[in-house]
Each structure stands twice: as C-alpha cells, then as structure tokens.
C-alpha cells in the first residue's frame, strides 16, 4: 500500500462515522450500517422524476465505493495482518 497520511485515516473514519480507537468488530459494523444506508436500491421509489432518481442513485453508488475504500484503508492501517519479517508485535 502506498504512503497513507493521517488525513487519509481521518477522512476514512469520518466516512464510516467512527472515532479512535477502532476494533475490527466496530469497523465491520460501521461498514454494514453505511452500506445499508447508502444502498442504491433504496432510491428506486424515491421520486417519479428520472433525473432526480439518477442523481440520487449515482450519489449512492459513489458513497458505496467510498465506504468500501475507507473500510479497506482502515483495515490495512488499523488492523494489520502481520508486521515486517523478523519483528515481533509489541
């Protein structure tokens, strides 16, 4: 993974509605809640105006991608699978 800044982490936390400290369980729950909230299918009966519907649908799709990216980033940064070889976890 490329260089991740504190600002990236803070933005990902904000997208998922989390604050530090984060556990794997709270991270997974926040992802589920946000994906449910921004599910594009929820916008199918929102309006009879096709233009408004498509705008809401596209926004939901963008948010879904952002939620997935935020979850991936936080999973990698805050819940690393394993450290560099030769180092024991502290």
XYZ file of C-alpha atoms in Angstrom:
90
model
C 0.000 0.000 0.000
C 1.316 3.470 -0.792
C 2.005 6.160 1.779
C -1.100 6.746 3.917
C -1.379 10.056 5.743
C -3.182 10.820 8.980
C -5.573 12.942 6.917
C -6.498 9.853 4.837
C -7.193 7.902 8.014
C -9.262 10.749 9.485
C -11.318 11.024 6.298
C -11.928 7.266 6.238
C -13.011 7.377 9.888
C -15.408 10.241 9.084
C -16.935 8.361 6.131
C -17.660 5.393 8.381
C -18.726 7.579 11.310
C -16.038 6.229 13.626
C -13.587 7.627 16.155
C -10.440 6.066 17.546
C -9.923 3.510 18.966
C -11.391 1.154 16.353
C -11.771 -2.586 16.759
C -12.294 -4.988 13.845
C -15.863 -5.540 15.079
C -16.766 -1.832 15.176
C -15.143 -1.338 11.780
C -17.178 -4.158 10.222
C -20.392 -2.935 11.862
C -19.856 0.640 10.666
C -19.274 -0.641 7.134
C -22.505 -2.666 7.207
C -24.522 0.277 8.559
C -23.172 2.715 5.969
C -23.623 0.263 3.085
C -27.218 -0.324 4.172
C -27.831 3.434 4.420
C -26.317 4.178 1.007
C -27.639 1.121 -0.832
C -28.553 2.373 -4.340
C -31.665 0.165 -4.353
C -33.196 2.383 -1.640
C -33.596 5.118 -4.227
C -35.805 3.119 -6.610
C -39.084 4.556 -5.264
C -37.714 7.918 -4.169
C -39.223 10.007 -6.921
C -41.081 9.867 -10.208
C -38.539 12.233 -11.738
C -35.961 10.123 -13.618
C -33.308 12.863 -13.453
C -33.599 13.185 -9.656
C -33.589 9.420 -9.308
C -30.405 9.053 -11.354
C -28.659 11.792 -9.361
C -29.549 10.092 -6.064
C -28.610 6.675 -7.463
C -25.217 7.898 -8.697
C -24.537 9.578 -5.336
C -25.357 6.292 -3.579
C -23.021 4.396 -5.919
C -20.216 6.898 -5.224
C -20.767 6.632 -1.480
C -20.738 2.829 -1.687
C -17.337 2.937 -3.397
C -16.064 5.460 -0.840
C -17.290 3.295 2.052
C -15.554 0.224 0.614
C -12.313 2.178 0.076
C -12.462 3.623 3.599
C -13.029 0.193 5.085
C -10.108 -1.256 3.113
C -7.795 1.563 4.175
C -8.724 1.330 7.848
C -8.481 -2.453 7.805
C -4.952 -2.248 6.419
C -3.789 0.566 8.704
C -5.549 -0.146 11.981
C -5.830 -3.937 11.797
C -2.636 -5.102 10.041
C -2.470 -8.790 9.200
C 1.204 -9.141 10.067
C 4.208 -6.914 10.547
C 7.543 -6.909 8.736
C 9.512 -10.169 8.904
C 11.770 -10.538 11.937
C 9.794 -8.188 14.161
C 7.519 -9.371 16.885
C 4.350 -7.419 17.675
C 4.726 -5.066 20.621
